[in-house]
Every structure is written in structure tokens, then in C-alpha cells.
Short mmCIF file of C-alpha atoms in Angstrom, two decimals:
data_model
loop_
_atom_site.label_atom_id
_atom_site.label_comp_id
_atom_site.label_asym_id
_atom_site.label_seq_id
_atom_site.Cartn_x
_atom_site.Cartn_y
_atom_site.Cartn_z
CA MET A 1 -31.87 18.23 -38.51
CA ALA A 2 -31.08 16.90 -41.94
CA ALA A 3 -29.02 13.75 -42.01
CA LYS A 4 -25.42 14.21 -43.05
CA ASP A 5 -23.71 12.08 -45.65
CA GLN A 6 -20.38 12.25 -43.88
CA ILE A 7 -18.45 14.13 -41.17
CA SER A 8 -14.87 14.91 -42.06
CA ASP A 9 -13.79 16.07 -38.57
CA TYR A 10 -15.49 14.71 -35.46
CA THR A 11 -13.77 17.09 -33.00
CA HIS A 12 -13.31 20.34 -34.91
CA PHE A 13 -15.24 22.23 -32.19
CA LEU A 14 -12.42 21.54 -29.71
CA GLN A 15 -9.72 23.28 -31.69
CA LEU A 16 -10.48 26.97 -31.01
CA PRO A 17 -10.49 26.72 -27.16
CA LEU A 18 -7.35 24.57 -27.30
CA LYS A 19 -5.70 27.10 -29.59
CA ILE A 20 -6.56 29.96 -27.23
CA VAL A 21 -4.86 28.23 -24.33
CA GLY A 22 -1.86 27.14 -26.41
CA CYS A 23 -2.61 23.40 -26.41
CA TRP A 24 -3.25 23.38 -30.16
CA GLU A 25 -1.13 25.31 -32.63
CA TRP A 26 -2.74 28.17 -34.51
CA PHE A 27 -0.96 26.89 -37.62
CA PRO A 28 -0.69 23.10 -37.20
CA ASN A 29 1.55 20.99 -39.43
CA THR A 30 3.00 24.02 -41.17
CA ASP A 31 6.34 24.26 -42.97
CA SER A 32 6.40 28.05 -42.93
CA GLU A 33 9.13 29.36 -40.65
CA PHE A 34 7.14 32.53 -39.93
CA LYS A 35 4.08 30.54 -38.80
CA LEU A 36 6.27 28.30 -36.66
CA ILE A 37 7.66 31.39 -34.93
CA LEU A 38 4.14 32.71 -34.32
CA ASN A 39 3.11 29.37 -32.82
CA ASN A 40 6.08 29.37 -30.45
CA ILE A 41 5.64 33.02 -29.48
CA TYR A 42 2.00 32.50 -28.58
CA LEU A 43 2.82 29.39 -26.56
CA ALA A 44 5.51 31.34 -24.70
CA LEU A 45 3.01 34.13 -23.90
CA VAL A 46 0.48 31.64 -22.54
CA LEU A 47 3.11 29.95 -20.38
CA PHE A 48 4.34 33.33 -19.17
CA VAL A 49 0.85 34.29 -18.02
CA LEU A 50 0.25 30.90 -16.42
CA LEU A 51 3.64 30.82 -14.67
CA ASN A 52 3.27 34.37 -13.41
CA PHE A 53 0.49 33.41 -11.03
CA PRO A 54 2.23 30.47 -9.27
CA ILE A 55 5.36 32.61 -8.88
CA THR A 56 3.27 35.37 -7.29
CA LEU A 57 1.74 32.80 -4.94
CA ILE A 58 5.17 31.43 -3.95
CA VAL A 59 6.41 34.94 -3.17
CA ASN A 60 3.30 35.61 -1.07
CA LEU A 61 3.74 32.34 0.83
CA TYR A 62 7.41 33.13 1.45
CA THR A 63 6.74 36.63 2.79
CA GLU A 64 3.65 35.81 4.90
CA TRP A 65 4.34 32.24 6.00
CA VAL A 66 3.09 31.33 9.48
CA ASP A 67 2.42 27.59 9.42
CA ILE A 68 1.12 25.05 6.94
CA MET A 69 -2.40 25.03 8.35
CA GLY A 70 -2.65 28.81 8.17
CA SER A 71 -1.48 28.80 4.55
CA LEU A 72 -3.47 25.75 3.45
CA ASP A 73 -6.04 27.75 1.49
CA LYS A 74 -3.31 29.49 -0.50
CA ILE A 75 -1.57 26.18 -1.20
CA ALA A 76 -4.89 24.82 -2.44
CA ASP A 77 -5.23 27.80 -4.82
CA GLY A 78 -1.91 26.83 -6.34
CA LEU A 79 -2.97 23.29 -7.29
CA PRO A 80 -5.06 24.17 -10.38
CA LEU A 81 -2.41 26.71 -11.42
CA ILE A 82 0.26 24.02 -11.45
CA VAL A 83 -2.03 21.56 -13.25
CA SER A 84 -2.83 24.12 -15.97
CA VAL A 85 0.88 24.69 -16.61
CA VAL A 86 1.50 20.93 -16.80
CA VAL A 87 -1.45 20.45 -19.18
CA VAL A 88 -0.24 23.15 -21.59
CA ILE A 89 3.35 21.86 -21.52
CA TYR A 90 2.16 18.27 -22.01
CA PHE A 91 0.05 19.18 -25.05
CA ALA A 92 2.96 21.19 -26.43
CA LEU A 93 5.38 18.28 -26.05
CA TYR A 94 3.02 15.67 -27.48
CA ARG A 95 1.38 17.61 -30.29
CA GLU A 96 2.37 15.04 -32.88
CA GLU A 97 0.56 12.34 -30.90
CA LEU A 98 -2.46 14.65 -30.53
CA TYR A 99 -2.67 15.33 -34.27
CA GLU A 100 -2.12 11.65 -35.02
CA LEU A 101 -4.95 10.72 -32.65
CA VAL A 102 -7.40 13.12 -34.29
CA GLU A 103 -6.30 12.12 -37.79
CA PHE A 104 -6.71 8.43 -36.96
CA MET A 105 -10.28 9.04 -35.83
CA ASN A 106 -11.25 11.10 -38.86
CA GLN A 107 -9.74 8.64 -41.33
CA ASN A 108 -10.81 5.34 -39.80
CA PHE A 109 -14.09 5.92 -37.98
CA LYS A 110 -17.13 4.93 -40.02
CA PHE A 111 -20.01 7.38 -40.18
CA HIS A 112 -22.60 4.90 -41.47
CA SER A 113 -23.23 1.41 -40.18
CA ALA A 114 -23.31 -1.74 -42.24
CA ARG A 115 -26.37 -1.94 -44.45
CA GLY A 116 -28.88 -4.19 -42.73
CA LEU A 117 -32.36 -4.52 -41.36
CA THR A 118 -31.67 -1.47 -39.18
CA ASN A 119 -29.17 1.29 -39.93
CA MET A 120 -27.57 4.14 -38.01
CA SER A 121 -25.03 6.91 -38.37
CA MET A 122 -22.60 8.74 -36.10
CA GLU A 123 -24.60 11.96 -36.28
CA GLY A 124 -26.15 11.45 -32.83
CA SER A 125 -22.83 10.98 -31.03
CA TYR A 126 -21.18 13.82 -32.98
CA THR A 127 -24.03 16.18 -32.06
CA SER A 128 -23.93 15.09 -28.40
CA ALA A 129 -20.16 15.64 -28.22
CA LYS A 130 -20.44 19.11 -29.76
CA LYS A 131 -23.29 20.17 -27.46
CA PHE A 132 -21.43 18.93 -24.41
CA ALA A 133 -18.26 20.76 -25.44
CA TYR A 134 -20.09 24.07 -25.87
CA MET A 135 -22.05 23.67 -22.64
CA TYR A 136 -19.09 22.63 -20.49
CA THR A 137 -16.82 25.32 -21.89
CA ALA A 138 -19.48 27.92 -21.08
CA CYS A 139 -19.88 26.51 -17.56
CA SER A 140 -16.10 26.56 -17.00
CA LEU A 141 -15.84 30.18 -18.08
CA PHE A 142 -18.85 31.09 -15.92
CA SER A 143 -17.23 29.40 -12.91
CA VAL A 144 -13.98 31.28 -13.51
CA THR A 145 -15.88 34.56 -13.94
CA MET A 146 -17.66 34.07 -10.61
CA TYR A 147 -14.38 33.18 -8.89
CA VAL A 148 -12.69 36.33 -10.18
CA THR A 149 -15.49 38.90 -10.04
CA LEU A 150 -17.20 38.08 -6.73
CA PRO A 151 -14.29 39.26 -4.52
CA MET A 152 -13.93 42.41 -6.62
CA GLY A 153 -17.67 43.06 -6.48
CA PHE A 154 -17.66 42.58 -2.71
CA HIS A 155 -14.71 44.98 -2.46
CA LEU A 156 -16.46 47.67 -4.50
CA TRP A 157 -19.67 47.26 -2.52
CA THR A 158 -18.23 47.25 1.01
CA HIS A 159 -14.98 49.19 0.34
CA GLN A 160 -13.10 46.59 2.36
CA PRO A 161 -9.56 45.70 1.27
CA LEU A 162 -9.07 42.72 -1.01
CA GLN A 163 -7.82 39.70 0.94
CA SER A 164 -6.72 37.54 -1.99
CA TRP A 165 -3.01 36.92 -2.47
CA ALA A 166 -3.48 37.82 -6.15
CA TYR A 167 -3.77 41.49 -5.12
CA MET A 168 -0.58 41.51 -3.06
CA ASP A 169 0.82 45.06 -2.72
CA ALA A 170 -2.03 46.42 -4.85
CA GLU A 171 -3.72 49.10 -2.75
CA ARG A 172 -4.38 52.03 -5.04
CA SER A 173 -6.76 52.15 -7.95
CA PRO A 174 -4.46 51.76 -10.99
CA TYR A 175 -2.59 48.81 -9.45
CA VAL A 176 -5.79 47.12 -8.30
CA VAL A 177 -7.23 47.38 -11.82
CA MET A 178 -4.03 46.00 -13.34
CA ALA A 179 -3.98 43.12 -10.85
CA PHE A 180 -7.65 42.41 -11.59
CA LEU A 181 -7.04 42.33 -15.35
CA ARG A 182 -4.04 40.08 -14.87
CA GLN A 183 -6.09 37.73 -12.75
CA CYS A 184 -8.89 37.69 -15.33
CA LEU A 185 -6.48 36.68 -18.09
CA ALA A 186 -4.63 34.12 -15.98
CA GLN A 187 -7.78 32.51 -14.59
CA ALA A 188 -9.30 32.37 -18.08
CA PHE A 189 -6.24 30.45 -19.27
CA VAL A 190 -6.37 28.20 -16.18
CA GLY A 191 -10.07 27.51 -16.68
CA LEU A 192 -9.61 26.72 -20.36
CA ALA A 193 -6.54 24.55 -19.82
CA VAL A 194 -8.08 22.46 -17.04
CA GLY A 195 -11.63 22.56 -18.42
CA GLN A 196 -10.70 21.74 -22.00
CA LEU A 197 -8.81 18.67 -20.85
CA GLY A 198 -12.13 17.40 -19.48
CA VAL A 199 -13.95 18.45 -22.65
CA PHE A 200 -11.32 16.72 -24.80
CA PHE A 201 -11.65 13.48 -22.84
CA ALA A 202 -15.46 13.59 -22.73
CA SER A 203 -15.90 14.48 -26.42
CA ASN A 204 -13.55 11.74 -27.56
CA SER A 205 -15.30 9.30 -25.23
CA ILE A 206 -18.71 10.22 -26.68
CA VAL A 207 -17.50 9.75 -30.25
CA LEU A 208 -15.85 6.46 -29.26
CA CYS A 209 -19.15 5.30 -27.71
CA GLY A 210 -20.88 6.30 -30.94
CA GLN A 211 -18.51 4.11 -32.91
CA LEU A 212 -19.22 1.28 -30.47
CA ASP A 213 -22.95 1.90 -31.05
CA LEU A 214 -22.36 1.58 -34.76
CA LEU A 215 -20.31 -1.58 -34.23
CA CYS A 216 -23.09 -3.15 -32.14
CA CYS A 217 -25.63 -2.33 -34.84
CA SER A 218 -23.42 -3.83 -37.54
CA VAL A 219 -22.68 -7.01 -35.58
CA ARG A 220 -26.33 -7.50 -34.67
CA ASN A 221 -27.32 -7.13 -38.34
CA ALA A 222 -24.50 -9.28 -39.74
CA ARG A 223 -26.77 -12.00 -41.11
CA TYR A 224 -29.21 -9.49 -42.55
CA THR A 225 -26.30 -7.61 -44.11
CA GLY A 226 -25.32 -10.87 -45.76
CA LEU A 227 -28.85 -11.26 -47.08
CA LEU A 228 -28.93 -7.76 -48.52
CA GLN A 229 -25.45 -7.97 -49.96
CA SER A 230 -26.48 -11.23 -51.62
CA GLY A 231 -29.17 -9.40 -53.56
CA VAL A 232 -32.25 -9.96 -51.38
CA PRO A 233 -34.34 -6.78 -51.65
CA HIS A 234 -35.21 -4.95 -48.47
CA LYS A 235 -38.89 -5.02 -49.38
CA ALA A 236 -38.86 -8.82 -49.32
CA LEU A 237 -36.84 -8.88 -46.10
CA LEU A 238 -39.45 -6.86 -44.23
CA ARG A 239 -42.13 -9.36 -45.10
CA ASN A 240 -40.59 -11.80 -42.68
CA PRO A 241 -42.77 -11.64 -39.50
CA GLY A 242 -39.80 -12.26 -37.23
CA ALA A 243 -37.71 -9.46 -38.71
CA TYR A 244 -39.15 -6.81 -36.40
CA THR A 245 -37.98 -8.39 -33.14
CA ILE A 246 -34.43 -7.13 -33.66
CA VAL A 247 -35.69 -3.54 -33.72
CA ASP A 248 -37.36 -3.98 -30.34
CA ASP A 249 -34.12 -5.38 -28.91
CA GLU A 250 -32.09 -2.47 -30.24
CA ARG A 251 -34.12 0.32 -28.66
CA HIS A 252 -32.36 -0.04 -25.31
CA ASN A 253 -28.85 -0.93 -26.44
CA TYR A 254 -27.40 2.38 -27.63
CA ILE A 255 -26.22 5.41 -25.70
CA TYR A 256 -25.88 8.28 -28.17
CA SER A 257 -27.15 6.90 -31.47
CA LYS A 258 -30.43 5.45 -32.66
CA THR A 259 -31.32 2.90 -35.29
CA GLU A 260 -33.74 3.38 -38.14
CA LEU A 261 -35.75 0.66 -39.81
CA GLY A 262 -35.41 0.71 -43.57
CA ASP A 263 -32.95 0.37 -46.37
CA SER A 264 -29.87 2.57 -46.40
CA ALA A 265 -28.08 4.21 -49.29
CA TYR A 266 -24.76 3.54 -47.52
CA HIS A 267 -22.84 0.49 -46.47
CA TYR A 268 -19.93 1.63 -44.27
CA ASP A 269 -19.78 5.06 -45.99
CA LYS A 270 -19.89 3.49 -49.45
CA LYS A 271 -22.94 4.27 -51.55
CA VAL A 272 -24.91 1.26 -52.70
CA THR A 273 -27.70 0.78 -55.19
CA SER A 274 -30.94 -0.71 -53.88
CA HIS A 275 -32.71 -3.00 -56.32
CA LEU A 276 -36.27 -3.07 -55.05
CA LEU A 277 -37.28 -5.97 -57.28
CA ASP A 278 -39.13 -8.84 -55.67
CA ARG A 279 -36.86 -11.50 -57.01
CA ARG A 280 -37.50 -13.54 -53.89
CA ASN A 281 -40.68 -13.02 -51.87
CA VAL A 282 -39.96 -15.76 -49.35
CA PHE A 283 -36.46 -16.64 -48.23
CA ASP A 284 -34.82 -19.09 -45.88
CA ILE A 285 -32.50 -17.36 -43.42
CA TYR A 286 -30.72 -20.68 -42.86
CA ASP A 287 -29.87 -21.03 -46.54
CA THR A 288 -26.13 -21.57 -47.03
CA GLU A 289 -26.34 -19.37 -50.10
CA PHE A 290 -25.93 -16.34 -47.83
CA ASP A 291 -22.92 -17.64 -45.86
CA PRO A 292 -20.15 -16.06 -48.00
CA ALA A 293 -21.79 -12.62 -47.78
CA THR A 294 -22.28 -13.10 -44.02
CA VAL A 295 -18.60 -13.94 -43.63
CA ASP A 296 -17.68 -10.76 -45.51
CA ALA A 297 -20.05 -8.75 -43.29
CA LEU A 298 -18.46 -10.15 -40.12
CA ARG A 299 -14.97 -9.41 -41.44
CA GLU A 300 -15.97 -5.80 -41.91
CA CYS A 301 -17.32 -5.79 -38.33
CA ALA A 302 -13.99 -7.19 -37.14
CA ARG A 303 -12.15 -4.35 -38.93
CA VAL A 304 -14.34 -1.77 -37.19
CA CYS A 305 -13.72 -3.58 -33.90
CA GLN A 306 -9.97 -3.37 -34.50
CA VAL A 307 -10.20 0.36 -35.29
CA VAL A 308 -12.13 0.97 -32.06
CA ALA A 309 -9.57 -0.99 -30.01
CA THR A 310 -6.64 0.83 -31.62
CA TYR A 311 -8.18 4.25 -31.07
CA LYS A 312 -9.04 3.44 -27.46
CA LYS A 313 -5.41 2.42 -26.88
CA LYS A 314 -4.08 5.60 -28.50
CA LEU A 315 -6.47 7.80 -26.51
CA GLU A 316 -5.57 6.09 -23.25
CA GLU A 317 -1.84 6.42 -23.93
CA PHE A 318 -2.27 10.13 -24.57
CA VAL A 319 -4.50 11.12 -21.64
CA SER A 320 -3.46 8.55 -19.01
CA PRO A 321 -0.71 10.70 -17.36
CA LEU A 322 -2.98 13.75 -17.30
CA LEU A 323 -5.83 11.71 -15.82
CA ALA A 324 -3.56 10.55 -12.99
CA LEU A 325 -2.51 14.15 -12.38
CA ARG A 326 -6.15 15.28 -12.27
CA VAL A 327 -7.15 12.53 -9.85
CA VAL A 328 -4.38 13.46 -7.40
CA GLN A 329 -5.03 17.19 -7.78
CA VAL A 330 -8.80 16.92 -7.33
CA THR A 331 -8.46 14.63 -4.31
CA LEU A 332 -6.16 17.09 -2.54
CA TYR A 333 -8.13 20.11 -3.73
CA LEU A 334 -11.47 18.78 -2.48
CA CYS A 335 -9.86 18.02 0.86
CA THR A 336 -8.45 21.53 1.28
CA LEU A 337 -11.63 23.20 0.02
CA LEU A 338 -13.70 21.26 2.54
CA TYR A 339 -11.34 22.36 5.29
CA ALA A 340 -11.41 25.98 4.13
CA ALA A 341 -15.22 25.93 4.01
CA SER A 342 -15.39 24.51 7.54
CA VAL A 343 -13.05 27.18 8.89
CA LYS A 344 -14.61 30.14 7.07
CA PHE A 345 -17.76 29.76 5.00
CA GLU A 346 -17.58 31.67 1.71
CA LEU A 347 -19.85 31.46 -1.30
CA THR A 348 -16.93 31.31 -3.74
CA THR A 349 -15.43 28.34 -1.88
CA VAL A 350 -18.70 26.40 -2.01
CA GLU A 351 -19.14 27.22 -5.70
CA TYR A 352 -15.63 26.10 -6.51
CA LEU A 353 -16.09 22.96 -4.41
CA ALA A 354 -19.11 21.97 -6.52
CA ALA A 355 -17.29 22.83 -9.75
CA VAL A 356 -14.27 20.66 -8.87
CA ALA A 357 -16.49 17.71 -7.88
CA LEU A 358 -18.41 18.06 -11.15
CA ASP A 359 -15.17 18.25 -13.10
CA ILE A 360 -13.85 14.91 -11.88
CA PHE A 361 -17.33 13.40 -12.25
CA VAL A 362 -17.14 14.17 -15.99
CA TYR A 363 -14.03 12.01 -16.37
CA CYS A 364 -15.49 9.14 -14.36
CA TYR A 365 -18.93 9.28 -15.98
CA PHE A 366 -17.73 9.19 -19.58
CA GLY A 367 -15.12 6.57 -18.76
CA ASN A 368 -17.98 4.51 -17.35
CA GLN A 369 -19.95 5.07 -20.58
CA ILE A 370 -17.14 3.47 -22.58
CA ILE A 371 -17.20 0.44 -20.29
CA LEU A 372 -20.97 0.07 -20.59
CA GLN A 373 -21.13 0.34 -24.37
CA SER A 374 -18.11 -1.85 -25.05
CA SER A 375 -19.66 -4.58 -22.91
CA ARG A 376 -22.71 -4.56 -25.21
CA VAL A 377 -20.73 -5.73 -28.25
CA SER A 378 -20.88 -9.31 -26.99
CA THR A 379 -24.64 -8.93 -26.41
CA ALA A 380 -25.03 -7.74 -29.99
CA ALA A 381 -23.11 -10.80 -31.20
CA TYR A 382 -25.48 -13.12 -29.36
CA GLN A 383 -28.43 -11.32 -31.02
CA SER A 384 -26.98 -11.60 -34.52
CA ALA A 385 -29.02 -14.62 -35.66
CA TRP A 386 -25.91 -16.76 -35.22
CA PRO A 387 -27.86 -20.09 -35.35
CA ALA A 388 -28.54 -19.33 -39.01
CA MET A 389 -24.85 -18.85 -39.85
CA GLY A 390 -22.45 -21.35 -41.26
CA VAL A 391 -19.31 -22.66 -39.58
CA ARG A 392 -16.94 -19.99 -40.99
CA ALA A 393 -19.25 -17.17 -39.98
CA ARG A 394 -19.63 -18.58 -36.47
CA ARG A 395 -15.85 -18.76 -36.09
CA LEU A 396 -15.52 -15.12 -37.07
CA LEU A 397 -18.28 -14.19 -34.66
CA LEU A 398 -16.51 -16.15 -31.92
CA ASN A 399 -13.31 -14.19 -32.62
CA ILE A 400 -15.26 -10.94 -32.21
CA LEU A 401 -16.64 -12.24 -28.91
CA VAL A 402 -13.17 -13.16 -27.67
CA ALA A 403 -11.77 -9.77 -28.72
CA ASN A 404 -14.50 -8.04 -26.70
CA LYS A 405 -14.42 -10.43 -23.76
CA ARG A 406 -13.26 -7.64 -21.47
CA PRO A 407 -14.92 -4.22 -21.66
CA ALA A 408 -12.74 -1.32 -22.81
CA THR A 409 -11.57 0.86 -19.93
CA MET A 410 -9.82 4.21 -19.61
CA ARG A 411 -7.23 4.19 -16.87
CA ALA A 412 -5.47 7.01 -15.08
CA GLY A 413 -1.78 6.30 -14.87
CA ARG A 414 -2.43 2.88 -16.46
CA PHE A 415 -3.76 1.48 -13.17
CA LEU A 416 -6.87 3.40 -11.97
CA THR A 417 -10.00 2.74 -14.01
CA MET A 418 -12.06 5.84 -14.68
CA ASP A 419 -15.59 4.85 -13.74
CA LEU A 420 -18.28 5.83 -11.22
CA HIS A 421 -16.73 3.59 -8.58
CA THR A 422 -13.51 5.60 -8.85
CA PHE A 423 -15.52 8.82 -8.40
CA VAL A 424 -16.92 7.50 -5.13
CA ILE A 425 -13.41 6.52 -4.02
CA ILE A 426 -12.11 10.04 -4.78
CA ILE A 427 -14.91 11.65 -2.76
CA LYS A 428 -14.39 9.27 0.17
CA THR A 429 -10.62 9.76 0.12
CA SER A 430 -10.98 13.54 0.05
CA PHE A 431 -13.37 13.46 3.00
CA SER A 432 -10.99 11.17 4.91
CA TYR A 433 -8.12 13.62 4.38
CA TYR A 434 -10.41 16.45 5.47
CA THR A 435 -11.28 14.73 8.76
CA LEU A 436 -7.57 14.10 9.32
CA LEU A 437 -6.78 17.79 8.82
CA ASP A 438 -9.62 18.77 11.10
CA LYS A 439 -8.34 16.51 13.88
CA ILE A 440 -4.79 17.81 13.49
CA ASN A 441 -5.98 21.41 13.74
CA HIS A 442 -8.05 20.72 16.85
#
């Protein structure tokens, strides 16, 4: 793949699925009254389809209610329906914050690292985020397709009546087909609404980790950036026998991006001119001549660090309520699905059980990735040849260390950290609730 000079939109691949489910306007930031009406009409249609299913479920529960244990599977089916409605309404209410979040990323994230001994770009993280979004969206739609079509396929094969509440009062062919088409449309919206929330969180987390990768590279190369910005040619820099050790250290310190040894045509997205003239064949890295340029390089690193912290805060503020909702919903849903599978084993229940567990794992895994990569900023600072820096440069480096003393975390509801430990807690809690239900029933 050819290297890109710049990426203008890091999350453009998320927009179409979000538009389909009504979370992103088809005509964003428009002043046209006609386009505003179209946006509102489409949102109303999506909400009508999504609300139609929970209402149907409530009517079915009201007419066929026996006890809570007998209706537990139907109540469980209503959990993702309610969550999908909440997700769409939340995105509709906070669209300005959503657009501001995306705009902040596209305007402030650097694509190229600081020019140094090693260089990197955001292409790796951008490509990883895009591939994940496509793959997970396809998996979500496949899961929904299996959930909808397997009961219908079993019905057509065995000619047994459909047991799902979605086909209530649908006994003859035209009504069964209409109910099936309605369920296909509603479940597609539910799958996209719930699934794209996970894709949105994961993709933004990957790009954020990529920016942290770039920050680590820039901090680690701060002294070498000062040397290059002071006019030392890269050719002379590579003649230093100790210059290659930093490359070996960097190979295991990045998640989605990789560093390349060699001069770069960019310094934080600004084109630079390389003067490959051996004006200095041997240099002293401890020379105070390079301190002013090193100070400037660390200030630029501090600006990138501030951008990362601001974006992390904005992203957490936006998704935190939805993360809390998803944690509660998945915990209860896993519990009820386990109980339903123990009472009556069905392939669709097992498939959906695995899909729900994988869904919450995505949130916890990528939240854990942010913690891991943000904790490596301090390691990069220690590897930045700080003994060769002057007093001012060391103070700036110390400020960067203090600012990154605590790893960045994504929290659900501002209190529950999204990491792999939280995933284990969710699984354990769900199993505990399942054993409680099993004891109550027996």
C-alpha cells in the first residue's frame, strides 16, 4: 500500500451505517429546510420501526402472561430492542457533540510524527480501524440474519408453526411473509444500532491508540528531532554507532503503527527540506547547541499530548452513558440467555449468547488497549536520551511525565473502567445471576 501524505477524515467509513440507522444525519450541518425535513422524516421512520417491535412484545406479554419465569425469554428479547431505541435517540439528541468530536479529531490529530531518527504515520491505525469496522459490521449483520432466518427456515422445512412472539396472530401465508419482512427490517436496524455503537467505540479507540503511538515515537525521538531541526543531516546522524539501539527498543512498543528508520519529508504534517550535506560528520549529543531545538521539539510533543487528553475526555463524555447502558444490558442478557439455554437448548440461543459475549468483549478489549498504550508514554520519555538534555528540556519532559502519570481510561457511567478485568466481572456477574435464577426455578 502506498503511503499517504495525509488523511482528512479518520472515521469516514462509520458514516454510512450510522446514517442507515438514523444515528448520523444524511445531510449533516445543513441550512436547507428541505434537507432538514428529510433528516427528521428518516429519523422518525427508523424510530417507528424500532418502537414497533417492543410494543408488539409488550402486547404479547400482556395477552399471554403466566409468570415472570415463564416469560423470561421474551423479556430478554426486549433488552436489545430497548437499547437500540435508546442508542438512536441518544445520537439524535447529541449530534452536535458527535460532529464536534469527529471534527476535533480530523483537525487536531497529527498524521505524521515528529521528524527524528525513526518516523511513523497514522496509516497503520487508520487501516486497522477501517478493517475492523467492515469486519464487525459484516459479523453483526450475519448474526442478525441467522437469528431471523433460522426459525423461518425451520418452519418451512418441518411445517411446524412459528413459536416466536414476532409472528403473533400471523398464521396464513401473506401475514407470515409480512411479519417476516417486518422482523428483517427491525432486526437489521437493531443490529446496526447496537453493533455500530461498538464499532464507533472501537474505531475511535484504535485511532486514539495510533495517536498515542505517534506521541510515543515523537517523545522518544525528542533529542534527535532537536538535532535534525538544528541542521544536523540525517546521513551524519546514522553514523553514530549508538543510534540504532532506539530502533530495537521501539519494535515492541507500538500497537497499531510501526516506525521506519530514515529521514522523513514531514515534521508533524509540515513538509521539510532535507539538506544531506555532511556539514558535521561527528557530533556530540550532549552539546548545548541543540538544547533550544530540543525544547521546541518537547513543546510540540506536549501539544500532541494535550490534544490526545482532550479528545479522550470528549470521547468518554459522549459514550460513557451508552457504555453503562450496554454493561447493564449485556449482564442481564447473558444471564437470561444462559437460563434459556439450560431450559431448552436451541442453536440460535447459543449463537446469540456467543455474539453478545463477543460484543461486550470488544468494548473491554479496546478500552484496555488505550490503557496499555497511554502507559507507554512515560516509558518513551525515559528512553528519550534525557541525560543529554539541558535543564529546560528536562523540565518539559518532566511535565509530560506528570501529565501521563496515570494511564488514560474509558469509563462506563464515569465509574466503571472498560478493561479486560471488567469483562471478567461481567461474565462472573451474569453467571451468578443465572445460578440464582436456576435455584429460584427449582
